Every structure is written in C-alpha cells, then in structure tokens.
Amino acid sequence: MKFSRFGSAAAIIAAGALVLTGCSGGGSSSESTSSASSVITTNGSEPESGLIPSDTNEVGGGKIIDEVFAGLRYYAADGKPVDDLAESIDTDDSTTFTIKIKADQKFTNGDPVTSDSFVMAWQDAVVNLRKNASFFADVEGYNEDGQPLTGLSVVDDTTFTVKLSAPASDFPLRLGYSAFYPLPAAAFDAAGKVTDEFGQNPIGNGPYKVDGDKAWKHNESIKLVKNDEYKGGREAKNGGLTITFYKDFDSAYADLLSGNLDVLDQIPDSALSTYQDDLGDRAVNQPAAVFQSFTIPSRLPHFSGEEGQLRRQAISYAINREEITKVIFNGTRTPATDFTSPVIDGYSKDIEGNDVLKYNEKKAKELWAEADAISPWDGSFQIAYNADGPHQAWVDAVTNGIKNVLGIESSGVPVAVFGDFRAGITNRSIETAFRSGWQADYPGLYNFLAPLYATGASSNDGDYSSPEFDKLLSEGSSETDLDAANKKFQDAQAVLFKDLPAIPLWYQNVSGGFGEGVQNVEFGWNSVPLYYEITK
C-alpha cells in the first residue's frame, strides 16, 4: 500500500501456497482475566491525507482504514484470503465475476452495505483519479482520463458483476485490499464524489469505528472503539484501539518499556541490539512482506537514458548490503536479491541481472567512468528520507559507501516529518533520490511490481516507464497457471534490473514487541499486528 513512514499495496497464488506463517506471542487469555472493554495502544503515523480507502497508499493511513472498514475479503495471519462481506465470488472464465454480498450488513451510521456501496466507491476511485485508481486497471472501460468503468453492473442490492478487459484469475485475491472497500451513501455528494469531509470523519463497517468527530487529533493520535455491529471474522476482542503518532521510535520504545504502550511494530535502530534481551518472549523478529529501496527519478540530471542506467548500476554495486544489514540492523534485515519478498510465493533469488545487488567496487568504478564518458558528473548524489523514522543510520552508511567507492560527494537529506516528505514525492518537487519501499497489499508478486513500476501506476513515484516491462506484467497477469504467471513476473524483474528505477536494498523483518499487560499478540504476513485479536 504501501509506502511506509518507518519501515517500509497481483500475482496468481494458490490458497495454500504461502510460505509465511504468522507467529503469535504472549500467553493465552480467558474472559475472566482480560477485559473486552480494554483499549489497546499502539504506534502509528499521521496519514498523508483524508481517510478515503481508494485515496490512501501509505502505511499511516492504511493502518487506520483497515481497522475502520471491511471489504469483500481480508487476509489471515499467513496471508490466505478469507471471505468477509462476500457471500460468494464466482466466475466461469476469469473475466466476468459475479459477487454476492452478505445480507443485512450495515455501516456505523445505519446505512446498509449494498452492491451500490461497492460500485459507487470503485467508480469514485477511477473518475476522481484517486491514488489507488490503477488497482481497477483490469476492469473493462478503465482509462487514465477519469471516465467511468463500464465493467461494473448492479444486479440487485446484494449482487453485482465485474467484467474485466482480459482474464485475470487472481482478481479475487486482490479484493482484500483497501482500494476495494465499500463506502456508505453518506460519503458522496450530489455528483457522486466522495467528499473531503468524509475523509476527515470516515464512516466505516469494520471491526472498529472512529470515536466521534474529535477522535482524530492531527499529528497526535486517533482513537477507535469497537464496532458492535461488525460480525465478521475480525470481530474485536478488545474495546478499542488508540494509535499514537510518535515523532520518533525511540520515544515509542521508551513508552513500551515503561508500560505506556501495548504494541510496537518497529524497534528503533538504537535498540536493535538489545530489544530481544529487554523484552524476552515479548520480542518479535519474523519475516514479512516488506521491501526497502531508494528511487532515483529519471528527471534528475545525469539519470536519464544510457548514462542514467550506467550510474544507477554503479551506485548499486557501491552498496555493501551485507555489512549494513549486519552492523546497522543487527540481522533484522536480509540483503535483497529481487524486487519482491522471500515470503511471497514465486519469489526467486536467481533473477537475471541481480548480480548488480552484490558489492563490487571495481565494477562500480568502471560503470561510473563509462557514464562520465557520456557526460561528466557534477554536483552531489543525495538521498532524501523522513527524519521522524529510523533511517538516518542506513542512509548515512549507504551514502558514505557511494562517496568512498565512486569518489563523489554523497549525503542524506532529512525531511522533518513523513507528511512533508511524501508531499514532495507526490507533487514531484523533490530534486534528489529518495527512500522508498513497499509493504504488500496482498500476497502476490504482481503487487510488488505493478503499483510501483507499471507506466502511470499509483505508486510509481519515479515515473518509470518501460513497454517491455508493462508487456511482461500484462502477460503474467492474464495467465491461469501459477508457475507460468510467476515466470512472466520474474522476466519482468529482469527488465527492472537492467533499468533500476529503484535500487533494491533489503527485506525487512517485523522487529517489534508488546507489553506485559497484553496477550494474543500476532503479527501478520505483512508485518501488521492483528489488533482485533489482542486482549488486555
């Protein structure tokens, strides 16, 4: 979804094909020893914009939206899709899907959840060019000019159909992502557009609801309470969730140790070497579908065309990923070998061209010299990052390595808060490379590739465009055989390794922890705690 403030939104996948199983922590708890009315406290970040599901593609907002809304499906701890509002999702040809939703579902304002709730929300995403509009690119009638989708049809209050422009057997897998959530009639103005006011005071249908119109204190916190009307598989076993927007993770970790925070999903750099001793069996360190990189837009001087390819490759060879993950991250990161994640079915460490991720001083200098022959380098190579997350140490290590190997000036550029950092990326005012990454929206290779690198995609912040890559991505998406689809996605990654629109760095483990007063803490396949399961 997502671009994360701190650590960090489809491939065909069989229900049992995942290799990651969520790890639970804490002891079991009975109703007599824990209160269903207790509020769980956790860390988060100020959302980039209003809480509109189709317009949110970063972790801060996404964490809230996933608790406030319920969609057709959700993902269990191991990434397997589970029907939520969906009664059935049927197709004979992987092109036309008939979706039936469960009857008598309601939003927290009393509005019924109907077929229109989905169709109107999806049309708004496309017509009003929301950030996640490209998730509907396979639906018939989609274009980038804001025209309504022609492939959506309401049959009755609980049945609608979706017609795709080409077969995509993985389409049901995608439907657990937040871009596909329904919205109440109250969300729309007279023209059928979701209002900005709704984004500030969202009305959902999930396991939690926003605790009144004063619950969201911008840049401070948001308070959610249990939604007693929700009866799906994520029914909350606690009374609510308070998410505090910390300025830095050191403060969050201090609160965890002092008993003022229940769950922390990211340990600060300063505590990575000690947190497992500090927390004991309350420490978490497990694989997750989170990928880290930095992006070098081709609009920057010296980074377009053949010269740009050579310089990107040289920079990648100049990074000692093994040393950084060992020294800076104390083994809570794994050097990248592709653009996805080892916990996703179809991952391969043998993608053609991925030797560019291996530290090689000689090769880096040779490629940089070839680029200088085209156009001599001038200036400084910089990587921007948000200073309210634990990034300075690794950015300094990466840029120092580039400076030492290539003999150029290189440094980090801190931006005070995540919102300002993301704003500069979104409006293209940022004039340096910048840290990037992805926390998967759903468990498939396609999700790590299409949203970030397909031409015009929602999170393609470097404006990368490759007809060859787009073609392979489309071919893989249309495959009905799992192995054949994944092979196409691997071939598409070979194109990325040639162009390097982003420089892969490492995969991120969940390195988190929880307090002594909570039980049943489980982190899912995508590194997010299953808050609804936690008791206190």
CSV table of C-alpha atoms in Angstrom, one decimal, residues 12-447:
chain,number,residue,atom,x,y,z
A,12,ILE,CA,-1.8,-15.7,-9.1
A,13,ILE,CA,-1.5,-17.6,-5.9
A,14,ALA,CA,-3.0,-20.8,-4.5
A,15,ALA,CA,-4.7,-20.6,-1.2
A,16,GLY,CA,-2.1,-22.9,0.4
A,17,ALA,CA,1.0,-21.7,-1.4
A,18,LEU,CA,2.3,-19.2,1.0
A,19,VAL,CA,5.5,-19.9,2.9
A,20,LEU,CA,5.0,-17.5,5.8
A,21,THR,CA,3.1,-18.4,8.9
A,22,GLY,CA,2.3,-15.7,11.4
A,23,CYS,CA,4.0,-16.1,14.8
A,24,SER,CA,2.0,-15.4,17.9
A,25,GLY,CA,3.3,-14.1,21.1
A,26,GLY,CA,2.1,-13.8,24.7
A,27,GLY,CA,0.2,-16.3,26.8
A,28,SER,CA,-3.4,-17.3,26.3
A,29,SER,CA,-6.1,-15.3,28.0
A,30,SER,CA,-9.5,-16.1,29.3
A,31,GLU,CA,-12.5,-13.8,29.6
A,32,SER,CA,-12.1,-13.8,33.3
A,33,THR,CA,-8.5,-12.4,33.2
A,34,SER,CA,-8.9,-9.9,30.4
A,35,SER,CA,-11.4,-7.2,29.7
A,36,ALA,CA,-13.3,-7.0,26.4
A,37,SER,CA,-13.6,-3.3,27.1
A,38,SER,CA,-9.8,-2.6,27.4
A,39,VAL,CA,-8.3,-0.2,24.9
A,40,ILE,CA,-5.1,-1.4,23.1
A,41,THR,CA,-2.5,1.3,22.5
A,42,THR,CA,-0.1,1.2,19.5
A,43,ASN,CA,2.2,3.3,17.4
A,44,GLY,CA,1.4,4.9,14.0
A,45,SER,CA,1.9,7.9,11.8
A,46,GLU,CA,-0.1,10.8,10.7
A,47,PRO,CA,-2.0,9.9,7.5
A,48,GLU,CA,-0.8,11.7,4.4
A,49,SER,CA,-4.4,12.7,3.5
A,50,GLY,CA,-8.0,12.1,4.5
A,51,LEU,CA,-9.1,8.5,5.3
A,52,ILE,CA,-10.6,7.6,2.0
A,53,PRO,CA,-9.7,3.9,1.2
A,54,SER,CA,-9.1,4.4,-2.6
A,55,ASP,CA,-7.0,7.5,-1.9
A,56,THR,CA,-4.6,6.1,0.7
A,57,ASN,CA,-1.4,4.3,-0.3
A,58,GLU,CA,0.8,4.7,2.7
A,59,VAL,CA,1.0,2.8,5.9
A,60,GLY,CA,0.0,5.5,8.4
A,61,GLY,CA,-3.5,5.9,6.8
A,62,GLY,CA,-3.7,2.3,5.7
A,63,LYS,CA,-3.3,1.0,9.3
A,64,ILE,CA,-6.4,3.0,10.3
A,65,ILE,CA,-8.5,2.3,7.3
A,66,ASP,CA,-8.0,-1.4,7.6
A,67,GLU,CA,-9.5,-1.3,11.1
A,68,VAL,CA,-12.4,1.0,10.3
A,69,PHE,CA,-13.6,-0.7,7.0
A,70,ALA,CA,-14.4,-4.2,6.0
A,71,GLY,CA,-14.3,-5.4,2.4
A,72,LEU,CA,-15.3,-8.5,0.5
A,73,ARG,CA,-12.3,-10.4,1.9
A,74,TYR,CA,-9.5,-10.0,4.4
A,75,TYR,CA,-6.1,-11.7,4.8
A,76,ALA,CA,-5.4,-14.1,7.7
A,77,ALA,CA,-2.1,-14.0,9.5
A,78,ASP,CA,-0.5,-16.3,7.0
A,79,GLY,CA,-1.8,-14.2,4.0
A,80,LYS,CA,-4.6,-16.6,3.0
A,81,PRO,CA,-7.7,-14.7,1.8
A,82,VAL,CA,-10.9,-15.1,3.9
A,83,ASP,CA,-14.3,-14.0,2.8
A,84,ASP,CA,-15.6,-11.1,4.9
A,85,LEU,CA,-18.6,-9.4,3.3
A,86,ALA,CA,-18.5,-11.7,0.3
A,87,GLU,CA,-21.1,-14.5,0.3
A,88,SER,CA,-19.6,-15.8,-2.9
A,89,ILE,CA,-17.3,-14.7,-5.8
A,90,ASP,CA,-18.0,-16.8,-8.9
A,91,THR,CA,-16.6,-16.9,-12.4
A,92,ASP,CA,-16.6,-19.3,-15.4
A,93,ASP,CA,-13.9,-17.6,-17.4
A,94,SER,CA,-11.8,-15.4,-15.1
A,95,THR,CA,-13.2,-12.4,-17.0
A,96,THR,CA,-16.7,-11.9,-15.6
A,97,PHE,CA,-17.2,-12.2,-11.9
A,98,THR,CA,-20.5,-12.4,-10.1
A,99,ILE,CA,-20.2,-11.2,-6.5
A,100,LYS,CA,-22.8,-11.7,-3.9
A,101,ILE,CA,-22.5,-9.9,-0.5
A,102,LYS,CA,-24.0,-11.0,2.8
A,103,ALA,CA,-27.4,-9.5,3.6
A,104,ASP,CA,-28.1,-7.1,6.5
A,105,GLN,CA,-24.6,-5.6,6.7
A,106,LYS,CA,-24.5,-2.0,7.9
A,107,PHE,CA,-22.2,1.0,8.2
A,108,THR,CA,-21.9,2.6,11.6
A,109,ASN,CA,-24.3,5.3,10.7
A,110,GLY,CA,-27.0,2.8,9.9
A,111,ASP,CA,-26.6,2.9,6.1
A,112,PRO,CA,-26.9,-0.6,4.6
A,113,VAL,CA,-23.9,-2.1,2.8
A,114,THR,CA,-25.3,-2.8,-0.7
A,115,SER,CA,-23.9,-3.5,-4.2
A,116,ASP,CA,-24.1,0.3,-4.8
A,117,SER,CA,-21.7,0.7,-1.8
A,118,PHE,CA,-19.0,-1.1,-3.7
A,119,VAL,CA,-19.8,0.1,-7.3
A,120,MET,CA,-20.0,3.8,-6.3
A,121,ALA,CA,-16.8,3.6,-4.3
A,122,TRP,CA,-14.9,2.0,-7.2
A,123,GLN,CA,-16.3,4.4,-9.7
A,124,ASP,CA,-15.3,7.3,-7.5
A,125,ALA,CA,-11.7,5.9,-7.3
A,126,VAL,CA,-11.4,6.0,-11.1
A,127,VAL,CA,-13.5,9.0,-12.1
A,128,ASN,CA,-11.8,11.2,-9.5
A,129,LEU,CA,-8.3,9.8,-10.1
A,130,ARG,CA,-7.7,8.6,-6.6
A,131,LYS,CA,-4.2,7.4,-5.7
A,132,ASN,CA,-5.2,3.8,-6.0
A,133,ALA,CA,-7.2,4.2,-9.2
A,134,SER,CA,-4.8,1.9,-11.1
A,135,PHE,CA,-6.0,-1.1,-9.0
A,136,PHE,CA,-9.0,-1.0,-11.2
A,137,ALA,CA,-7.0,-1.0,-14.4
A,138,ASP,CA,-8.2,-4.5,-15.4
A,139,VAL,CA,-11.8,-3.6,-15.2
A,140,GLU,CA,-13.5,-3.0,-18.6
A,141,GLY,CA,-13.6,0.7,-19.5
A,142,TYR,CA,-10.7,1.8,-17.4
A,143,ASN,CA,-8.6,4.6,-18.7
A,144,GLU,CA,-6.4,7.3,-17.1
A,145,ASP,CA,-8.7,10.2,-18.1
A,146,GLY,CA,-11.3,9.7,-15.3
A,147,GLN,CA,-14.0,8.0,-17.4
A,148,PRO,CA,-16.4,5.7,-15.5
A,149,LEU,CA,-15.8,2.0,-15.6
A,150,THR,CA,-18.2,0.2,-18.0
A,151,GLY,CA,-17.5,-3.3,-16.5
A,152,LEU,CA,-19.4,-2.8,-13.2
A,153,SER,CA,-23.1,-3.6,-13.1
A,154,VAL,CA,-25.5,-3.8,-10.2
A,155,VAL,CA,-27.9,-6.8,-10.4
A,156,ASP,CA,-29.7,-6.2,-7.1
A,157,ASP,CA,-28.9,-4.9,-3.6
A,158,THR,CA,-26.6,-7.8,-2.8
A,159,THR,CA,-25.3,-8.8,-6.2
A,160,PHE,CA,-23.1,-7.1,-8.7
A,161,THR,CA,-20.9,-8.2,-11.6
A,162,VAL,CA,-17.4,-7.2,-12.6
A,163,LYS,CA,-16.2,-7.6,-16.2
A,164,LEU,CA,-12.5,-7.4,-16.9
A,165,SER,CA,-10.9,-6.4,-20.1
A,166,ALA,CA,-8.8,-9.6,-20.1
A,167,PRO,CA,-8.8,-12.8,-17.9
A,168,ALA,CA,-7.2,-12.4,-14.5
A,169,SER,CA,-7.7,-15.5,-12.3
A,170,ASP,CA,-6.0,-13.7,-9.4
A,171,PHE,CA,-8.7,-11.0,-9.3
A,172,PRO,CA,-10.5,-12.5,-6.2
A,173,LEU,CA,-7.2,-12.4,-4.3
A,174,ARG,CA,-6.9,-8.7,-4.8
A,175,LEU,CA,-10.3,-8.0,-3.2
A,176,GLY,CA,-9.0,-7.9,0.3
A,177,TYR,CA,-7.0,-4.7,-0.4
A,178,SER,CA,-8.4,-1.4,0.9
A,179,ALA,CA,-8.9,0.2,-2.5
A,180,PHE,CA,-11.8,-2.2,-3.0
A,181,TYR,CA,-13.6,-1.3,0.3
A,182,PRO,CA,-17.3,-0.1,0.1
A,183,LEU,CA,-18.5,3.3,1.2
A,184,PRO,CA,-21.8,4.5,2.6
A,185,ALA,CA,-24.2,6.7,0.7
A,186,ALA,CA,-23.3,9.5,3.2
A,187,ALA,CA,-19.8,9.6,1.8
A,188,PHE,CA,-20.9,11.0,-1.6
A,189,ASP,CA,-22.0,14.5,-2.7
A,190,ALA,CA,-24.8,15.1,-5.1
A,191,ALA,CA,-22.4,14.5,-8.0
A,192,GLY,CA,-21.4,11.0,-6.7
A,193,LYS,CA,-18.0,12.2,-5.4
A,194,VAL,CA,-16.6,11.2,-2.0
A,195,THR,CA,-16.2,14.4,0.0
A,196,ASP,CA,-13.2,15.7,1.7
A,197,GLU,CA,-15.3,16.0,4.9
A,198,PHE,CA,-15.9,12.2,4.8
A,199,GLY,CA,-12.1,11.7,4.7
A,200,GLN,CA,-11.8,13.6,8.0
A,201,ASN,CA,-14.6,11.8,9.7
A,202,PRO,CA,-14.9,8.4,8.0
A,203,ILE,CA,-17.9,6.1,8.5
A,204,GLY,CA,-17.0,2.5,8.1
A,205,ASN,CA,-18.2,-1.0,8.6
A,206,GLY,CA,-15.1,-2.8,10.1
A,207,PRO,CA,-14.2,-4.1,13.5
A,208,TYR,CA,-13.6,-0.6,14.8
A,209,LYS,CA,-15.1,2.9,14.3
A,210,VAL,CA,-13.7,6.4,14.8
A,211,ASP,CA,-14.7,7.5,18.3
A,212,GLY,CA,-16.5,10.7,17.4
A,213,ASP,CA,-15.6,13.7,15.3
A,214,LYS,CA,-12.9,14.8,17.7
A,215,ALA,CA,-11.1,11.4,17.8
A,216,TRP,CA,-8.5,12.3,15.2
A,217,LYS,CA,-6.1,14.8,16.6
A,218,HIS,CA,-3.9,15.6,13.7
A,219,ASN,CA,-0.2,14.9,14.2
A,220,GLU,CA,-1.0,13.4,17.7
A,221,SER,CA,-3.3,10.4,17.7
A,222,ILE,CA,-6.6,8.8,16.7
A,223,LYS,CA,-9.0,6.9,18.9
A,224,LEU,CA,-11.0,3.9,17.6
A,225,VAL,CA,-13.6,2.0,19.5
A,226,LYS,CA,-15.1,-1.4,18.9
A,227,ASN,CA,-17.9,-1.6,16.3
A,228,ASP,CA,-20.5,-3.8,17.9
A,229,GLU,CA,-22.4,-4.1,14.6
A,230,TYR,CA,-19.5,-5.9,12.8
A,231,LYS,CA,-19.9,-9.7,13.0
A,232,GLY,CA,-17.2,-10.8,10.5
A,233,GLY,CA,-14.1,-12.9,11.1
A,234,ARG,CA,-12.2,-9.9,12.5
A,235,GLU,CA,-14.6,-9.1,15.4
A,236,ALA,CA,-12.6,-7.2,18.0
A,237,LYS,CA,-11.8,-9.0,21.3
A,238,ASN,CA,-11.0,-5.7,23.0
A,239,GLY,CA,-12.7,-2.4,23.5
A,240,GLY,CA,-10.8,-0.2,21.1
A,241,LEU,CA,-7.5,0.9,19.6
A,242,THR,CA,-5.6,4.2,20.3
A,243,ILE,CA,-2.9,4.9,17.7
A,244,THR,CA,-0.3,7.5,18.7
A,245,PHE,CA,1.6,9.3,16.0
A,246,TYR,CA,5.1,9.3,17.6
A,247,LYS,CA,7.8,11.8,16.4
A,248,ASP,CA,10.4,9.1,16.6
A,249,PHE,CA,10.7,5.4,17.5
A,250,ASP,CA,12.9,5.9,20.5
A,251,SER,CA,10.1,7.6,22.3
A,252,ALA,CA,7.7,4.8,21.3
A,253,TYR,CA,10.1,2.2,22.6
A,254,ALA,CA,10.6,4.0,25.9
A,255,ASP,CA,6.8,4.0,26.3
A,256,LEU,CA,6.7,0.3,25.6
A,257,LEU,CA,9.4,-0.4,28.2
A,258,SER,CA,7.6,1.8,30.8
A,259,GLY,CA,4.2,0.2,30.2
A,260,ASN,CA,2.7,3.2,28.5
A,261,LEU,CA,2.4,1.4,25.1
A,262,ASP,CA,0.9,-2.0,24.4
A,263,VAL,CA,2.2,-2.9,20.9
A,264,LEU,CA,5.1,-1.5,18.9
A,265,ASP,CA,5.6,-2.7,15.3
A,266,GLN,CA,9.1,-1.2,14.7
A,267,ILE,CA,12.1,-1.2,17.0
A,268,PRO,CA,14.3,1.9,16.7
A,269,ASP,CA,17.9,1.5,15.4
A,270,SER,CA,19.2,2.3,18.9
A,271,ALA,CA,17.6,-0.7,20.4
A,272,LEU,CA,18.0,-3.4,17.7
A,273,SER,CA,21.0,-4.9,19.5
A,274,THR,CA,19.2,-5.1,22.9
A,275,TYR,CA,15.5,-5.3,22.4
A,276,GLN,CA,15.3,-9.1,22.4
A,277,ASP,CA,17.1,-9.2,25.8
A,278,ASP,CA,14.9,-6.3,27.0
A,279,LEU,CA,11.6,-7.9,26.0
A,280,GLY,CA,12.3,-11.6,26.2
A,281,ASP,CA,9.5,-13.7,24.8
A,282,ARG,CA,7.6,-10.4,24.1
A,283,ALA,CA,10.1,-9.5,21.3
A,284,VAL,CA,9.1,-10.2,17.7
A,285,ASN,CA,11.5,-10.9,14.8
A,286,GLN,CA,9.9,-12.7,11.9
A,287,PRO,CA,9.8,-12.4,8.1
A,288,ALA,CA,7.3,-10.1,6.5
A,289,ALA,CA,6.4,-8.9,3.0
A,290,VAL,CA,8.2,-5.6,3.3
A,291,PHE,CA,10.8,-4.5,0.7
A,292,GLN,CA,13.2,-1.5,1.1
A,293,SER,CA,14.8,0.6,-1.7
A,294,PHE,CA,15.6,4.1,-2.8
A,295,THR,CA,14.3,5.6,-6.0
A,296,ILE,CA,16.3,7.8,-8.5
A,297,PRO,CA,13.8,9.6,-10.8
A,298,SER,CA,15.0,9.8,-14.4
A,299,ARG,CA,14.1,13.5,-14.3
A,300,LEU,CA,17.2,14.2,-12.2
A,301,PRO,CA,20.3,15.4,-14.1
A,302,HIS,CA,22.6,12.6,-15.2
A,303,PHE,CA,20.0,9.9,-14.6
A,304,SER,CA,18.2,9.5,-17.9
A,305,GLY,CA,19.0,7.3,-20.9
A,306,GLU,CA,22.1,5.2,-21.2
A,307,GLU,CA,24.0,7.5,-18.8
A,308,GLY,CA,21.3,7.0,-16.2
A,309,GLN,CA,21.4,3.2,-16.5
A,310,LEU,CA,25.2,3.1,-16.0
A,311,ARG,CA,25.1,5.4,-13.0
A,312,ARG,CA,22.3,3.5,-11.3
A,313,GLN,CA,24.2,0.2,-11.8
A,314,ALA,CA,27.4,1.8,-10.5
A,315,ILE,CA,25.6,3.1,-7.4
A,316,SER,CA,24.0,-0.3,-6.7
A,317,TYR,CA,27.4,-2.0,-6.9
A,318,ALA,CA,28.8,0.5,-4.5
A,319,ILE,CA,26.5,-0.5,-1.6
A,320,ASN,CA,27.7,-3.1,0.8
A,321,ARG,CA,24.3,-4.6,1.8
A,322,GLU,CA,25.7,-7.5,3.8
A,323,GLU,CA,27.7,-5.2,6.0
A,324,ILE,CA,24.9,-2.7,6.5
A,325,THR,CA,22.3,-5.3,7.4
A,326,LYS,CA,24.7,-6.9,9.9
A,327,VAL,CA,26.1,-3.7,11.5
A,328,ILE,CA,23.2,-1.3,11.3
A,329,PHE,CA,20.3,-3.6,11.6
A,330,ASN,CA,21.7,-6.5,13.7
A,331,GLY,CA,20.2,-9.2,11.5
A,332,THR,CA,16.7,-7.8,11.3
A,333,ARG,CA,17.1,-7.2,7.6
A,334,THR,CA,18.1,-9.5,4.7
A,335,PRO,CA,20.0,-8.2,1.7
A,336,ALA,CA,17.7,-8.1,-1.3
A,337,THR,CA,18.0,-10.4,-4.3
A,338,ASP,CA,14.9,-9.2,-6.2
A,339,PHE,CA,12.2,-6.6,-6.1
A,340,THR,CA,9.6,-8.6,-4.1
A,341,SER,CA,9.9,-10.6,-0.9
A,342,PRO,CA,11.1,-14.1,0.1
A,343,VAL,CA,7.8,-14.8,1.9
A,344,ILE,CA,5.7,-14.5,-1.3
A,345,ASP,CA,5.0,-17.5,-3.5
A,346,GLY,CA,7.0,-17.3,-6.7
A,347,TYR,CA,10.0,-15.5,-5.2
A,348,SER,CA,13.3,-16.3,-6.8
A,349,LYS,CA,16.9,-15.4,-5.8
A,350,ASP,CA,18.1,-16.2,-9.4
A,351,ILE,CA,16.6,-13.4,-11.4
A,352,GLU,CA,18.7,-12.5,-14.4
A,353,GLY,CA,20.8,-9.3,-13.7
A,354,ASN,CA,20.5,-9.4,-10.0
A,355,ASP,CA,24.3,-9.6,-9.6
A,356,VAL,CA,24.1,-5.8,-9.6
A,357,LEU,CA,23.0,-6.1,-5.9
A,358,LYS,CA,26.4,-7.6,-4.9
A,359,TYR,CA,29.1,-5.3,-3.6
A,360,ASN,CA,31.7,-4.8,-6.2
A,361,GLU,CA,34.0,-1.7,-6.0
A,362,LYS,CA,35.8,-2.4,-9.3
A,363,LYS,CA,32.6,-2.8,-11.3
A,364,ALA,CA,31.1,0.3,-9.7
A,365,LYS,CA,34.1,2.5,-10.7
A,366,GLU,CA,34.1,1.1,-14.2
A,367,LEU,CA,30.5,1.8,-14.8
A,368,TRP,CA,30.7,5.3,-13.3
A,369,ALA,CA,33.7,6.0,-15.7
A,370,GLU,CA,31.6,4.9,-18.7
A,371,ALA,CA,28.8,7.2,-17.6
A,372,ASP,CA,31.3,10.1,-17.2
A,373,ALA,CA,32.4,9.5,-20.8
A,374,ILE,CA,28.9,10.3,-21.9
A,375,SER,CA,28.5,13.3,-19.6
A,376,PRO,CA,30.9,14.2,-16.8
A,377,TRP,CA,29.4,14.1,-13.3
A,378,ASP,CA,28.8,17.3,-11.4
A,379,GLY,CA,27.1,18.0,-8.1
A,380,SER,CA,26.3,15.7,-5.2
A,381,PHE,CA,24.3,12.5,-5.0
A,382,GLN,CA,21.7,12.7,-2.2
A,383,ILE,CA,19.0,10.5,-0.7
A,384,ALA,CA,16.1,12.2,1.0
A,385,TYR,CA,14.4,10.5,3.9
A,386,ASN,CA,11.9,11.3,6.7
A,387,ALA,CA,13.7,12.2,9.9
A,388,ASP,CA,10.8,11.0,12.1
A,389,GLY,CA,11.6,7.4,11.2
A,390,PRO,CA,14.7,5.3,11.9
A,391,HIS,CA,16.5,6.0,8.6
A,392,GLN,CA,19.5,8.2,9.2
A,393,ALA,CA,21.9,5.4,10.1
A,394,TRP,CA,21.4,3.4,7.0
A,395,VAL,CA,21.2,6.4,4.7
A,396,ASP,CA,24.5,7.7,6.1
A,397,ALA,CA,26.0,4.2,5.6
A,398,VAL,CA,24.8,4.0,2.0
A,399,THR,CA,25.8,7.5,1.0
A,400,ASN,CA,29.2,7.1,2.7
A,401,GLY,CA,29.8,3.9,0.8
A,402,ILE,CA,28.9,5.7,-2.5
A,403,LYS,CA,31.2,8.6,-1.7
A,404,ASN,CA,34.1,6.3,-0.8
A,405,VAL,CA,33.7,3.9,-3.8
A,406,LEU,CA,32.9,6.5,-6.5
A,407,GLY,CA,34.8,9.4,-5.2
A,408,ILE,CA,31.8,11.8,-5.3
A,409,GLU,CA,30.0,13.9,-2.7
A,410,SER,CA,27.1,12.0,-1.3
A,411,SER,CA,24.8,12.5,1.7
A,412,GLY,CA,21.4,12.2,3.1
A,413,VAL,CA,18.7,14.9,3.1
A,414,PRO,CA,16.5,14.7,6.2
A,415,VAL,CA,12.9,15.9,5.9
A,416,ALA,CA,11.4,16.6,9.3
A,417,VAL,CA,8.1,14.7,9.1
A,418,PHE,CA,6.7,12.0,6.9
A,419,GLY,CA,3.8,14.0,5.6
A,420,ASP,CA,6.1,16.7,4.1
A,421,PHE,CA,8.4,14.0,2.8
A,422,ARG,CA,5.6,12.2,1.0
A,423,ALA,CA,4.1,15.5,-0.3
A,424,GLY,CA,7.4,16.3,-2.0
A,425,ILE,CA,7.4,12.9,-3.7
A,426,THR,CA,3.8,13.1,-4.7
A,427,ASN,CA,3.9,16.5,-6.2
A,428,ARG,CA,7.3,15.8,-7.8
A,429,SER,CA,9.0,18.8,-6.2
A,430,ILE,CA,11.7,16.6,-4.6
A,431,GLU,CA,15.0,17.1,-6.5
A,432,THR,CA,17.1,14.2,-5.1
A,433,ALA,CA,16.8,10.4,-4.9
A,434,PHE,CA,14.6,9.4,-2.0
A,435,ARG,CA,14.0,6.3,0.2
A,436,SER,CA,11.2,4.1,-1.0
A,437,GLY,CA,9.8,0.7,-0.3
A,438,TRP,CA,6.7,-1.5,-0.2
A,439,GLN,CA,4.6,-3.2,2.3
A,440,ALA,CA,2.4,-5.7,0.4
A,441,ASP,CA,-1.3,-5.1,0.0
A,442,TYR,CA,-2.0,-8.7,-0.8
A,443,PRO,CA,0.3,-11.7,-1.1
A,444,GLY,CA,1.4,-11.8,-4.7
A,445,LEU,CA,4.5,-11.0,-6.8
A,446,TYR,CA,2.3,-8.7,-9.0
A,447,ASN,CA,1.6,-6.5,-6.1
